[in-house]
Amino acid sequence: MRLIVENRFALFGLVGLALAALFGVAFVVRPVTAELGVTEPDTVRPDHAVRVCPAPHGPGEATVAAFAPRVGRDDEGRLWAETVPAAPEDGEEERAEAGVPVGEEPTEPGRVWRADTAEAADPLVIRAQGSLASGLDAAQITLSDDSATEVRCAEPSIGTWFALPGGDDEDGGGLDSLTVHLTNPEESRATVSVDVYTEGGPSYSPESRGISLPAGESTVLELTALVQSTGAVGVHVRTSTGRVAASLLAEHDSGSGDWVPPTAAPAKEHVIPGVPGGDGRRRLLVAAPGDDPVEVRVHTVSSASEDGEETEEPAQEDGRGTGTAEDPTVLNVPPAASAWLTLESVLGGEAGTVVVESDAPVVAGVAVEAVDGEGEVVETAYTSAVPPLRFPLDTTAILPDVPEGADTHVLLGAVGADVTLVATPIGVDGTQGDAVRVEVPAGTTMAFGAGEEGWRAPSGTDSQGGHTVRLELLEGSAPVYVARVLRDGEALSVLPVRPAPVRIALPVVRDSMVGVVP
Amino acid sequence: MLDHDFARHVVTAVIVSHDGARWLPETLEALRAQSRPVQRAVAADTGSTDGSADILAEFLPSEAVVEMPARTGYGDAVRAALRLPRSTSAVRGFDEDATEWIWLVHDDLVLDADALAHLLAAADRDPRAAVLGPKLRDWFDRRLLVEVGVTIDGAGRRETGLEQREFDHGQHDGTRQVLAVSSAGMLVRRDVWDRLGGFDPALPLFRDDIDFCWRVGGAGLRALLVTDAVAYHAEASARRRRPITATRNHPRRVDRHHAVFVLLANLPTGGMLGALLRNSVASLLRVLMYLLVKQPANALDEAAAITMVYLRPFRLVRARFRRRRDRRRTYSAIRPFLARGVAMRQFHDVVTGFLSGEPVSNTPGRHQAVTVPPAEDDDEALTDDTGFVRRVLLRPGVLLIIGLTLVTVIAERSLLFGDLLAGGALPPVAGTARDMWDLYLSSSPDSGLGSGAPVPPYVGLLALASTLTLGKPWLAVTVLLLGCVPLAGLTSYLLARQVLGFRPARLWMAAVYALLPVATGAVAQGRVGTALVHALLPVMGLLLVRLVSMPPGPSRRAAWGLGLLLTVATAFVPMVWLLSLVTGLLVAVSFGHLGRRVYVSVALSLTVPLLLLLPWSLELLLRPTLWLLEAGLHRPESSAPGAAPHELLLLSPGGPGTPPFWVTVGFAVAALCSLLLLRNRMLVAAGWSMALFGILVAILTSRIVVEPSFGGPPAPVWPGVALSFAATAVLLSAATAARSFGEMFQRGGTRRVFALTVGALALTTPLCAALVWMWEGVQGPLTGHADATVAGALSSVAEDGTGPRTLILTSDGRGAVDYVVVRGDQPRLGEERLVPEPRTREVMDRAVAELTAGQGGDQTHVLADLGVMYVLYPRPRVGVPSDVTMVDTLDGTPGLERRSLSRHYALWRLGTPTGALRVVSESGESETLTVEGSGGEMTAEVPDGATGRRLALAESADSGWRATLDGVELTPVNAENGTQSWALPVQGGRVHVRHIDHAHTAWLLAQGVLGLVVVVLAAPGVRTEEESRLIASTPTPRPRRPEGLRRASRRRAPTRAAREGDPGARSADDESSESARSTGSTSEGETTGAVPAVRGRGRRRGTRGTGRRRAAGRRRAGDGDAGASGAGREE
């Protein structure tokens, strides 16, 4: 006290020190942000789900299988399916009967729901409520003697993208016909437009714009005329009102028809899993909806061993690069148009995963042709960009139906880091088989299938019925891109596998005026 | 000539005495010494107990004195004296037809020697003069004018036409006709007196003179004021210098009653009715005012006076009848002499007095005599500052405020004259005061999703403020928020005037405080809470000073006032209460030795806010994050990222609108330099401790990110109020040191250089702040031209009677979605903190999340249940085909139809109609009803329908909702989404839905009553003379300085200093609080730091002469022990 009182500089010094200390405190705690009451984004188990399976194409056995995993002991819900009639043509008075129920109506998850749709002429809508709605996945497989095609039953949405080859192919052989199957399973009207991006730019006809689709009706739209003189096509099915489920059927002039899986919405990075090995062309198709030319860099993650890559010929004649991560192949896409690129030389007949990076949002897909001994195209298949299985929410995926008698395997593309997952076969009656653990080293694509080295159908089940496989990412694993490949003799089908999460993320929502006050 | 004339007048002096021994001898001497002697003198003594009768007996023969009982009125006493034979005895040497006069002499009246001579001379000049009166001056201060004729105005006010304490320079001279002259020294023609019956016996005291003179005037004669005649009057009765026994009642009551009586008895019928009405209303207002200023006795008097008039109608009728009999002239002869505009002039006086800082003494009825001998320093009164401009406008404080207002207007040019004020923390200021009251008072506010928690009380306070500004919230907000700088300047100047003696330091302190970065930042960010608290803090400091330094009565009053202000401040910014708690503890510790009353007062001030803000203050305890937030919205745009460390140390809270950090550097350096002075070290140290504490609080809180519990994005806390607090402390300690400025300047040499440098540095801050602010204008989110959020088309469809609501969705750009539900009008101030019932909120949150995530589902049913018919997305970004925007997502939502899409907004309509009240059939079909009324009271016609239907109300279910169908109560049933619904019978009819919440009403009533009580207790009240003297004699308190502690602190001092010298060893927190505590033990806190100097202001005007006492304080200031006390008296 006395010091403070008597010494002129004591107080000054003390306050100075205190201020310096405060500055220190302020400096030290600056990066600290203690958060109080901050809401985390919520997740929700959806309790409504709608899936639309298009009417099967061509002859053969068509089966729809749906599966929703059991999460809790008390899970229950309802699942039912019905047909969606086609919208009446102009002048046509009578309408097909609406809502014919199909199949059983399970009330518990964890079992495979199947329905035979071989005879169906209308799309099938699967509706689920309660626990049966979360983690639901459904697919339709059509198997005939020489072809196989598989289509994932689509969720109604406001926009669906596809990337596929066009009708004009320089090597001969393109699409014979292209049809988009639209279904509006909701209770309100939808207005649909289809935009087509050809190599030459956008292409549309009056018929492809402003299609009105009343609630609970379906329609089929022919796009062949729009894609005839192009080698690659990007298709965007979008609604300006309501939602529709869109499926795209491409018939190759070799006679094989396949459902083209929808690809991920435009983004700067895509990963396309499930390019099967073997002979025949593998074409990457890219469409850029933006108004600027886009440079797309492509490389593959193949199943070939590391030393195998050294056998690759370096640098193609046009200087497009070798297709490795260090030296990607470059593809230039004109604005609002599409382009394509062959991948055979890069893949060298190996199964692989294609990684696409671009400087503007694009959509991408891969077309696969299987050839016989003479090089004739005998079967086609399509794969597309899908989101990976990854933490925290998208950790599971379903292969709804693994038919007996056909060769089924999944192609697991580990793009970044090592991946560990577990495959669990589940019988039709819900019995679980032995879970099999798979490890995929970083930077490779691994084929993994039913049989000796893969999973086995659960014992004691009806061998005719096939089974379901559930894929689960293990804790600590990196994202993995998955596609399943189905082979039956010459028949080939590829279906990229999307995650079927049990819980989905919701945005943070706040009851606050902040947004409307400048 | 004169002699001859004198012979024509016979004058009988009538002396009435009552306990007037103090004045009577002088009175009688003066009467005897008249240059024109009276012919007869008679006297009446009305039961004096102080020996007045004996004094009379010394001067007058016994047969000239009559003893009367104590309760005799003045008029009666005069009549009794005139009945004495002595009063009519013949006088030799006078004409037979000499005019007989009665001269009424009060026992407290000293007559000038020539008074009678002048009166009679005037009577000679005007034959119609029946009543003559002298000019009255004050008994004690014989220069002061007391009366030059009196009159009365329509409200019964006694009016002399004189200014306060007006000195007689002959300015009112000139013999003239007036309405009335005072009975003191009144010379009356005896025949007139007899004819009119003298003073009315109904008026035993007061106003009898006016009444008599009015009657004289009515009789066609004149009342003359003769200014050559002078008398000195003590006005002993009116000033309550002696007990009055002529009436049982209190003089004020009697005076007021008589005033009304005189008016009613003498005015013509129409005027009488008008006067009755006017006086009744005026009395009511006065009663309220007296209650407010805590003078219940006066209020009672006032009420009793007017009641007495009503209770005795016959007396009035009789009086009117008698007056009509005597009347010879119409009212037009009297009218010119009645006073007008008295109220306006008094109001003007009060305003002028308040603005110029001169106390206006309450002189009821304007009896203006001084009652104690004048103080010797009254020379001051002879100043020439008379004009309004000179007295008010040219005072430095007023000039400062005017300057600040100009600066503010220039800087806020972009905000003024806009049509909608909004932005930052401030929601759009739309609607009326009534809307705000509805919001606060209704148990189910007609807004948003309804309310399930107490509405924050600041909404009520804003409603109150809006009511005061003629029902316009924008005006209230403009004054509080945009006027924050001049307001803060005003309040800090008031504080400075109380605690600082050095006038430039006062101005400097007020200017710096007003222009602090906190103030400009609060304006730019629309923080009405911080703005208000910034302006209130100095007043709270002022009241704290009073609490400590005043005698018990005023001190307690200050405590109530402090509690009230703290309530207001806490309602807007709860953090203030926490800071006050710390301050209060320090004050209690250091001034506890003054007695228990300090503890009680401090506890009172701190408890009042918590009680008054119930039930909201419970929310504060339940949700502690509310302590860190303030009124309005909480958002990251205005507070993230937080201020840099150096900005916080320079008292800048960061965010939009704060000036560059160097603006406050000059002030900070100057404040640091003040630490080098050896004077008042304890004060300065204490001030700095509080400042450091405030800065520490600011640093720590500004690093906390809070997501408000009432909804809103997470954002860092804005440390504005803590910095205001710190700034007050720094400014007070720095300004205290500024006193030495002049002295150092005079000493010359290095001292002069130092003083000049520091002074220049200190001046840079207010100048730079003002210039920068004016140059840049207000650049913040706050705008005066905000866009209306809700489209006009939408608000018109909302008026179709079904009460559809609109969900407004906005995306914050970081993946989160904010939503607000509005009811046909745009979201506005007060609604931002309504928290719906938890269940409703949860349901709505979920629905909105799924809606914006594009999840198909039954969200539209939820929306319909909550009455939401439209979804609005303002300022949509219509994207390229490649990305999915909110517009696309909502377009795709089943059940939503897009109605319009433009640059301004996108609007969707629900497929199913909905509204406030619906009839829902068993199958889920719903039919919307057209309702009358809104909010908590609705009626609608319901058609007949099928069984199993229900009546669905789009409000959260709670037990307060009641519905009746044609008077029959309906049974509530459970609805899916937590909304209220009732089972509805098959027959239709008229449904009536209302919300009743008795608990809510009880809370509000209790709050209102409690608030009123506190306001009354806190109201300043009129300071009586006794109180002023008490205040003047109360010594300035010194903080506690126990002997033991003093020794201990002396012993410990070096070690502490050493320890504090090592900042690494101790956290800053410890250090600042420790130093606060240690200094607190000796000189104590910021408060005392600045405290003192209240006493003596009661009588002294302005601030003159304060310099005289400086020397004494200064001498003591050398030794530290006396530091505090020295500063204490230095004023």
PDB file of N, CA and C in Angstrom, chain A residues 19 45 84 119-120 126 144 160-161 175 209 241 270 278 288 311 314 327 349 396 410 428 432 453 484 508:
ATOM      1  N   LEU A  19      -2.400  -4.763 -17.394  1.00  0.00           N
ATOM      2  CA  LEU A  19      -2.871  -4.671 -18.778  1.00  0.00           C
ATOM      3  C   LEU A  19      -2.123  -5.666 -19.651  1.00  0.00           C
ATOM      4  N   ARG A  45     -34.487 -41.301 -38.456  1.00  0.00           N
ATOM      5  CA  ARG A  45     -34.793 -42.568 -39.128  1.00  0.00           C
ATOM      6  C   ARG A  45     -36.026 -42.309 -39.941  1.00  0.00           C
ATOM      7  N   VAL A  84     -48.561 -48.772 -60.635  1.00  0.00           N
ATOM      8  CA  VAL A  84     -48.920 -47.399 -60.996  1.00  0.00           C
ATOM      9  C   VAL A  84     -49.328 -47.423 -62.454  1.00  0.00           C
ATOM     10  N   GLU A 119     -44.781 -60.507 -65.401  1.00  0.00           N
ATOM     11  CA  GLU A 119     -45.941 -60.223 -66.234  1.00  0.00           C
ATOM     12  C   GLU A 119     -46.363 -58.767 -66.174  1.00  0.00           C
ATOM     13  N   ALA A 120     -45.732 -58.008 -65.281  1.00  0.00           N
ATOM     14  CA  ALA A 120     -46.248 -56.665 -65.032  1.00  0.00           C
ATOM     15  C   ALA A 120     -46.022 -55.757 -66.223  1.00  0.00           C
ATOM     16  N   ILE A 126     -43.283 -49.316 -54.357  1.00  0.00           N
ATOM     17  CA  ILE A 126     -43.153 -49.949 -53.049  1.00  0.00           C
ATOM     18  C   ILE A 126     -43.212 -48.835 -52.010  1.00  0.00           C
ATOM     19  N   SER A 144     -32.709 -63.340 -68.434  1.00  0.00           N
ATOM     20  CA  SER A 144     -33.201 -64.205 -69.502  1.00  0.00           C
ATOM     21  C   SER A 144     -32.014 -65.054 -69.966  1.00  0.00           C
ATOM     22  N   THR A 160     -32.898 -36.111 -61.707  1.00  0.00           N
ATOM     23  CA  THR A 160     -32.129 -37.342 -61.864  1.00  0.00           C
ATOM     24  C   THR A 160     -31.215 -37.166 -63.069  1.00  0.00           C
ATOM     25  N   TRP A 161     -29.969 -37.595 -62.891  1.00  0.00           N
ATOM     26  CA  TRP A 161     -28.987 -37.432 -63.964  1.00  0.00           C
ATOM     27  C   TRP A 161     -28.572 -38.794 -64.488  1.00  0.00           C
ATOM     28  N   LEU A 175     -26.914 -46.715 -79.736  1.00  0.00           N
ATOM     29  CA  LEU A 175     -28.201 -46.999 -79.130  1.00  0.00           C
ATOM     30  C   LEU A 175     -29.280 -47.096 -80.207  1.00  0.00           C
ATOM     31  N   ARG A 209     -40.337 -31.336 -72.798  1.00  0.00           N
ATOM     32  CA  ARG A 209     -40.435 -30.242 -71.834  1.00  0.00           C
ATOM     33  C   ARG A 209     -41.840 -30.144 -71.269  1.00  0.00           C
ATOM     34  N   THR A 241     -42.483 -29.042 -60.704  1.00  0.00           N
ATOM     35  CA  THR A 241     -43.443 -29.229 -59.617  1.00  0.00           C
ATOM     36  C   THR A 241     -43.437 -30.699 -59.265  1.00  0.00           C
ATOM     37  N   HIS A 270     -16.035 -37.252 -59.146  1.00  0.00           N
ATOM     38  CA  HIS A 270     -16.902 -38.417 -59.178  1.00  0.00           C
ATOM     39  C   HIS A 270     -16.042 -39.654 -59.105  1.00  0.00           C
ATOM     40  N   GLY A 278     -12.433 -57.882 -68.506  1.00  0.00           N
ATOM     41  CA  GLY A 278     -12.785 -58.632 -69.697  1.00  0.00           C
ATOM     42  C   GLY A 278     -12.621 -57.791 -70.939  1.00  0.00           C
ATOM     43  N   ALA A 288     -21.178 -31.979 -69.245  1.00  0.00           N
ATOM     44  CA  ALA A 288     -20.996 -30.780 -68.425  1.00  0.00           C
ATOM     45  C   ALA A 288     -22.181 -29.853 -68.646  1.00  0.00           C
ATOM     46  N   THR A 311       3.547 -52.378 -67.095  1.00  0.00           N
ATOM     47  CA  THR A 311       3.442 -52.894 -68.456  1.00  0.00           C
ATOM     48  C   THR A 311       2.646 -51.949 -69.340  1.00  0.00           C
ATOM     49  N   PRO A 314       3.284 -46.015 -71.845  1.00  0.00           N
ATOM     50  CA  PRO A 314       3.177 -44.630 -71.388  1.00  0.00           C
ATOM     51  C   PRO A 314       2.672 -43.722 -72.499  1.00  0.00           C
ATOM     52  N   ASP A 327      -0.691 -39.014 -63.420  1.00  0.00           N
ATOM     53  CA  ASP A 327      -0.715 -38.502 -64.788  1.00  0.00           C
ATOM     54  C   ASP A 327      -2.063 -38.834 -65.393  1.00  0.00           C
ATOM     55  N   GLY A 349      -8.175 -54.535 -69.417  1.00  0.00           N
ATOM     56  CA  GLY A 349      -8.965 -55.729 -69.192  1.00  0.00           C
ATOM     57  C   GLY A 349      -9.216 -56.065 -67.744  1.00  0.00           C
ATOM     58  N   THR A 396     -23.904 -48.548 -44.505  1.00  0.00           N
ATOM     59  CA  THR A 396     -24.405 -49.852 -44.936  1.00  0.00           C
ATOM     60  C   THR A 396     -24.981 -49.762 -46.346  1.00  0.00           C
ATOM     61  N   VAL A 410     -19.149 -58.338 -55.992  1.00  0.00           N
ATOM     62  CA  VAL A 410     -19.115 -56.887 -55.863  1.00  0.00           C
ATOM     63  C   VAL A 410     -17.708 -56.418 -56.149  1.00  0.00           C
ATOM     64  N   VAL A 428     -34.018 -65.488 -47.291  1.00  0.00           N
ATOM     65  CA  VAL A 428     -35.330 -64.900 -47.530  1.00  0.00           C
ATOM     66  C   VAL A 428     -36.139 -64.833 -46.238  1.00  0.00           C
ATOM     67  N   GLN A 432     -29.604 -65.183 -40.791  1.00  0.00           N
ATOM     68  CA  GLN A 432     -28.346 -64.560 -41.192  1.00  0.00           C
ATOM     69  C   GLN A 432     -27.287 -65.620 -41.395  1.00  0.00           C
ATOM     70  N   GLU A 453     -14.443 -67.866 -51.930  1.00  0.00           N
ATOM     71  CA  GLU A 453     -13.675 -66.798 -51.301  1.00  0.00           C
ATOM     72  C   GLU A 453     -14.571 -65.697 -50.752  1.00  0.00           C
ATOM     73  N   ARG A 484     -22.054 -53.872 -57.964  1.00  0.00           N
ATOM     74  CA  ARG A 484     -22.170 -55.312 -58.057  1.00  0.00           C
ATOM     75  C   ARG A 484     -22.244 -55.707 -59.520  1.00  0.00           C
ATOM     76  N   VAL A 508     -29.520 -28.352 -39.641  1.00  0.00           N
ATOM     77  CA  VAL A 508     -29.840 -27.676 -38.386  1.00  0.00           C
ATOM     78  C   VAL A 508     -30.958 -26.674 -38.668  1.00  0.00           C
TER      79      VAL A 508
END
